[in-house]
Amino acid sequence: MKKSFLSTIAFAGAAAFALTACSSDSGETAEGSEDPGSAGDELITVGFAQTGSESGWRSANTESMQTAFSEENGFELIFNAADNDPAAQISAVRNFINQGVDAIVLAPIVEDGWDDVLQEAADADIPVILEDRTVSASEDLYEAWVGLDFYKEGVMAGEWAAEQFGDTPTRMVVLEGTTGSAPANDRAAGFNEAIAGTAIETIDSQTGDFTRDGGKAVMEGYIANYGIDNIDLLYAHNDDMGLGAIEAIEAAGGVPGEDITIITIDAVKDGMQALVDGKINFIVECNPLLGDLAAQLVKDVLAGEEVEKTVYVEDQTFTQEQAAEVIDSRLY
Ligand code: AHR
């Protein structure tokens, strides 16, 4: 299996290369026929099955995809957001197959359950590119995946917690992402690995479904059950759930970031602002700008080129001080 890992700089460079390659192409291939996707010839029809619109991260990812898969870049994009319903997302992919699209891009809500419909796409000779999340199905059933290393994100979050609390007895609650999703599974596993051997104890862990409302509701339950004074640390699998939890803590008279230390993942604008404001203590980034890389993969696959099977984009971490330095230059 071919693998590649793109740092933030390399990612920007690769995206720029992808755009340069498209826009500077004369449209002629070596054989003299027109290159698919270049100006003047037929658009590449792509069905994109998005998870839904659960978070600020998701909005930024959708915008990145819609910009990259634009008509001026040679694409006709058929967009579907499944409102976090795995069955609806499978139906959307099946519809794309029935419509005879040239390629399918899929951000799978959950890891399991994809074998049959991916096999149907393969039988119809429609290549599938995964972006963002992964599936448990055989990698023979898709051409490539581009996204983030969710396990490493969990490790980075856990290492910071371990450094802060170490041997100090610490009562932690967790807001998990969507049950069965790759980021929820991997961010939990990575974090738990990193805090093994410390005095951090998970007193409760429930899903907030990656939404602000979900995070708020679950945190209200934690506060009712344990009391703010008996919770030292909150690990939220994304910014939005952390932001919902902040609302719950403030409504209960607590001071987020002081009474309860808060770690989140994503580094979207609202999360970074809360970090600068002292309401979140540490954020691990999850870069949503995957559109250009996904679009280039689609073009390369349709052109019959060999592509990297897995393309990781590197994430950074931010303390409150680091967030204050970069917040004005953030793209999402
Ligand atoms: O799959 C990436 C995760 O999905 C992001 O962390 C979260 O905000 C989103 O909903």
XYZ file of C-alpha atoms and ligand atoms in Angstrom:
342
model
C 0.000 0.000 0.000
C 1.340 3.441 -0.855
C 1.183 5.938 2.009
C 2.064 9.557 2.265
C 2.100 12.146 5.023
C 1.729 15.822 4.234
C 2.856 18.478 6.673
C 0.830 21.682 6.771
C 3.356 23.330 4.461
C 3.515 20.375 2.134
C -0.284 20.264 2.202
C -0.529 23.875 1.104
C 2.122 23.216 -1.523
C 0.357 20.120 -2.805
C -2.915 21.983 -3.004
C -1.236 24.837 -4.847
C 0.382 22.323 -7.193
C -2.969 20.711 -7.796
C -4.518 24.040 -8.705
C -1.548 25.063 -10.838
C -1.623 21.749 -12.615
C -5.305 22.228 -13.452
C -5.214 25.843 -14.456
C -2.014 25.738 -16.503
C -3.008 22.608 -18.395
C -3.667 23.305 -22.066
C -6.267 20.556 -22.123
C -4.229 18.374 -24.458
C -2.925 14.977 -23.366
C 0.133 13.302 -24.908
C -2.238 11.548 -27.321
C -3.768 14.854 -28.359
C -7.169 14.216 -26.801
C -8.576 16.612 -24.234
C -7.675 16.073 -20.604
C -10.863 15.416 -18.566
C -11.689 18.315 -16.326
C -9.868 21.011 -18.239
C -11.644 24.016 -19.743
C -13.727 23.348 -22.805
C -14.466 19.652 -22.346
C -17.004 17.655 -20.369
C -17.251 18.128 -16.663
C -16.390 15.237 -14.339
C -19.543 14.320 -12.444
C -18.784 13.628 -8.780
C -21.255 12.549 -6.116
C -20.103 13.726 -2.696
C -21.717 12.021 0.318
C -21.062 14.329 3.273
C -21.873 13.287 6.867
C -24.176 16.221 7.656
C -23.688 19.679 9.119
C -23.003 18.823 12.738
C -20.104 21.162 13.490
C -18.055 24.192 12.507
C -15.422 21.758 11.242
C -18.003 20.154 8.948
C -19.046 23.538 7.498
C -15.414 24.355 6.702
C -14.912 20.918 5.138
C -18.045 21.250 2.985
C -16.931 24.688 1.779
C -13.465 23.346 0.943
C -14.982 20.481 -1.050
C -17.495 22.670 -2.899
C -14.766 25.140 -3.850
C -12.393 22.421 -5.072
C -15.083 20.499 -6.993
C -16.288 23.609 -8.838
C -17.208 23.876 -12.511
C -14.193 26.075 -13.162
C -12.028 23.225 -11.863
C -13.763 20.824 -14.244
C -16.380 19.215 -12.001
C -20.115 18.934 -11.683
C -20.684 18.236 -7.994
C -23.770 16.424 -6.738
C -23.796 17.138 -3.022
C -25.612 15.140 -0.354
C -25.466 15.726 3.405
C -27.000 12.798 5.303
C -27.737 14.522 8.620
C -25.565 11.966 10.420
C -27.863 9.083 9.451
C -25.716 6.143 8.226
C -28.629 4.485 6.378
C -29.431 7.729 4.550
C -25.771 8.076 3.587
C -25.675 4.550 2.138
C -28.825 5.401 0.126
C -27.157 8.560 -1.156
C -24.163 6.553 -2.398
C -26.515 4.051 -4.020
C -28.287 6.936 -5.786
C -24.955 8.210 -7.089
C -24.283 4.733 -8.514
C -27.714 4.648 -10.159
C -27.104 8.096 -11.663
C -23.873 6.805 -13.209
C -21.574 9.487 -11.794
C -17.909 9.405 -12.853
C -16.645 9.154 -9.263
C -17.906 9.133 -5.692
C -16.324 10.965 -2.771
C -17.442 9.747 0.635
C -16.977 11.118 4.162
C -18.356 8.054 5.985
C -20.383 8.815 9.122
C -19.469 5.466 10.696
C -16.751 2.919 9.956
C -18.909 -0.215 9.566
C -21.574 -1.206 7.064
C -19.959 -0.096 3.815
C -18.995 -3.448 2.241
C -22.116 -3.986 0.101
C -22.527 -0.520 -1.380
C -18.785 -0.123 -2.025
C -18.891 -3.468 -3.835
C -21.837 -2.162 -5.892
C -19.773 0.906 -6.850
C -16.854 -1.344 -7.826
C -19.184 -3.541 -9.913
C -20.395 -0.403 -11.696
C -16.765 0.692 -12.304
C -17.259 3.883 -10.311
C -14.151 4.774 -8.301
C -14.654 5.810 -4.670
C -12.363 8.239 -2.834
C -12.740 8.534 0.943
C -12.121 11.876 2.613
C -11.960 12.724 6.329
C -13.169 9.469 7.945
C -12.264 5.848 7.292
C -14.238 2.602 6.848
C -13.654 -0.921 8.140
C -14.368 -2.421 4.677
C -11.529 -3.840 2.598
C -9.269 -1.166 1.128
C -9.672 -2.939 -2.229
C -13.157 -1.386 -2.336
C -11.919 2.217 -2.566
C -9.135 3.941 -4.484
C -7.707 6.253 -1.851
C -8.345 8.050 1.416
C -7.286 11.577 2.414
C -7.690 12.867 5.955
C -6.250 13.238 9.420
C -4.629 10.851 11.863
C -7.383 10.754 14.517
C -5.437 8.359 16.744
C -2.471 10.747 16.806
C -4.831 13.632 17.619
C -6.030 11.650 20.645
C -2.447 10.916 21.668
C -1.494 14.610 21.461
C -4.523 15.582 23.573
C -3.734 12.849 26.125
C -0.049 13.738 26.332
C -0.956 17.311 27.272
C -3.386 16.027 29.937
C -0.717 13.671 31.289
C 1.780 16.541 31.496
C -0.701 18.772 33.339
C -2.048 16.217 35.809
C 0.425 13.311 35.911
C 0.288 11.856 39.425
C -2.438 14.224 40.682
C -5.728 12.338 41.153
C -7.946 13.758 38.397
C -11.609 13.062 37.676
C -12.267 13.291 33.935
C -15.486 13.290 31.906
C -15.460 12.691 28.158
C -17.736 13.961 25.368
C -17.421 11.366 22.620
C -18.057 11.998 18.943
C -20.636 10.071 16.914
C -20.741 6.462 18.091
C -19.052 4.144 15.585
C -17.263 6.958 13.741
C -13.534 6.727 13.097
C -12.680 9.967 14.954
C -14.669 8.922 18.039
C -13.030 5.490 18.099
C -9.490 6.661 17.390
C -9.483 9.813 19.513
C -10.621 7.741 22.499
C -7.998 5.045 21.885
C -5.144 7.528 21.370
C -6.027 9.562 24.461
C -6.372 6.486 26.676
C -3.016 5.211 25.472
C -1.348 8.533 26.329
C -2.797 8.802 29.868
C -2.126 5.165 30.797
C -0.242 5.047 34.107
C -1.312 8.554 35.193
C -3.762 9.323 38.010
C -6.420 10.510 35.521
C -9.635 8.532 36.048
C -12.485 8.554 33.513
C -15.597 8.927 35.672
C -18.022 9.145 32.719
C -17.917 9.052 28.924
C -20.952 9.574 26.665
C -21.608 10.682 23.115
C -22.560 14.270 22.276
C -22.684 13.328 18.568
C -20.140 16.028 17.622
C -22.795 18.752 18.088
C -22.908 21.804 20.329
C -26.397 20.913 21.602
C -25.298 17.335 22.284
C -22.233 18.479 24.221
C -24.318 20.900 26.258
C -26.975 18.297 27.136
C -24.449 15.619 28.158
C -22.439 18.134 30.214
C -25.611 19.251 31.996
C -26.109 15.597 32.967
C -22.515 15.287 34.210
C -22.906 18.435 36.319
C -26.209 17.167 37.751
C -24.683 13.766 38.587
C -21.259 14.720 39.901
C -21.303 18.477 40.573
C -18.807 20.925 39.072
C -16.498 20.550 42.098
C -16.107 16.841 41.420
C -15.067 17.199 37.762
C -11.461 18.280 37.140
C -11.029 17.644 33.440
C -13.204 17.516 30.326
C -11.970 15.890 27.105
C -14.317 16.699 24.193
C -13.752 14.960 20.857
C -14.468 18.233 19.043
C -14.677 21.979 19.622
C -18.435 22.190 19.180
C -19.185 19.755 22.003
C -16.655 21.601 24.168
C -18.397 24.900 23.379
C -21.761 23.392 24.334
C -20.214 22.142 27.586
C -18.899 25.635 28.311
C -22.472 26.945 28.094
C -23.592 24.251 30.567
C -20.744 25.009 33.006
C -21.421 28.762 32.897
C -25.178 28.224 33.339
C -24.381 26.194 36.471
C -22.246 29.030 37.852
C -18.861 27.478 37.051
C -15.846 29.002 35.312
C -14.799 26.923 32.270
C -11.045 26.629 31.880
C -10.549 27.237 35.618
C -12.966 25.073 37.591
C -12.742 22.432 34.886
C -9.777 22.110 32.533
C -11.032 21.625 28.958
C -9.289 19.897 26.046
C -10.922 19.791 22.593
C -10.078 18.827 19.005
C -10.555 20.750 15.706
C -9.226 24.326 16.181
C -12.083 26.003 14.293
C -12.581 29.747 14.779
C -15.067 29.544 17.691
C -12.935 26.982 19.496
C -9.773 29.041 19.034
C -11.594 32.137 20.328
C -12.668 30.226 23.455
C -9.038 29.110 23.880
C -7.835 32.715 23.624
C -10.555 33.728 26.103
C -9.295 31.143 28.624
C -12.439 28.974 28.489
C -10.647 26.088 26.758
C -7.132 25.109 27.875
C -5.717 23.114 24.940
C -6.798 22.305 21.379
C -5.494 19.721 18.932
C -6.098 20.750 15.348
C -8.038 18.706 12.782
C -7.556 20.343 9.380
C -10.827 20.419 7.357
C -9.312 21.849 4.148
C -9.181 18.569 2.238
C -10.980 19.637 -0.955
C -8.016 20.274 -3.271
C -6.333 16.994 -2.350
C -9.571 15.041 -2.827
C -10.209 16.699 -6.206
C -6.693 15.915 -7.410
C -7.100 12.287 -6.317
C -10.323 12.030 -8.339
C -8.639 13.463 -11.449
C -5.601 11.205 -11.072
C -7.692 8.072 -10.526
C -9.877 8.830 -13.574
C -6.730 9.477 -15.626
C -5.529 5.981 -14.682
C -2.582 7.220 -12.632
C -1.304 5.378 -9.591
C -2.251 7.312 -6.453
C -1.250 7.152 -2.808
C -3.676 4.837 -1.001
C -3.625 6.875 2.215
C -2.794 10.573 2.411
C -2.436 12.006 5.923
C -2.508 15.756 6.523
C -0.563 16.844 9.600
C -2.219 18.586 12.574
C -0.794 21.073 15.090
C -1.635 21.734 18.742
C -2.424 25.051 20.440
C -2.026 26.351 23.976
C -3.849 29.544 24.964
C -0.737 31.632 24.232
C -0.153 30.002 20.845
C -3.807 30.505 19.889
C -3.590 34.228 20.626
C -0.635 34.509 18.230
C -2.276 32.775 15.267
C -6.013 33.336 15.608
C -6.183 36.255 13.156
C -4.452 34.287 10.407
C -6.525 31.112 10.684
C -8.414 30.090 7.532
C -11.328 28.386 9.293
O -14.396 13.630 11.165
C -13.931 14.840 11.680
C -14.831 15.277 12.813
O -16.161 15.380 12.352
C -14.531 16.643 13.382
O -13.625 16.633 14.420
C -15.879 17.013 13.905
O -15.993 18.343 14.310
C -16.707 16.603 12.767
O -18.023 16.622 12.933
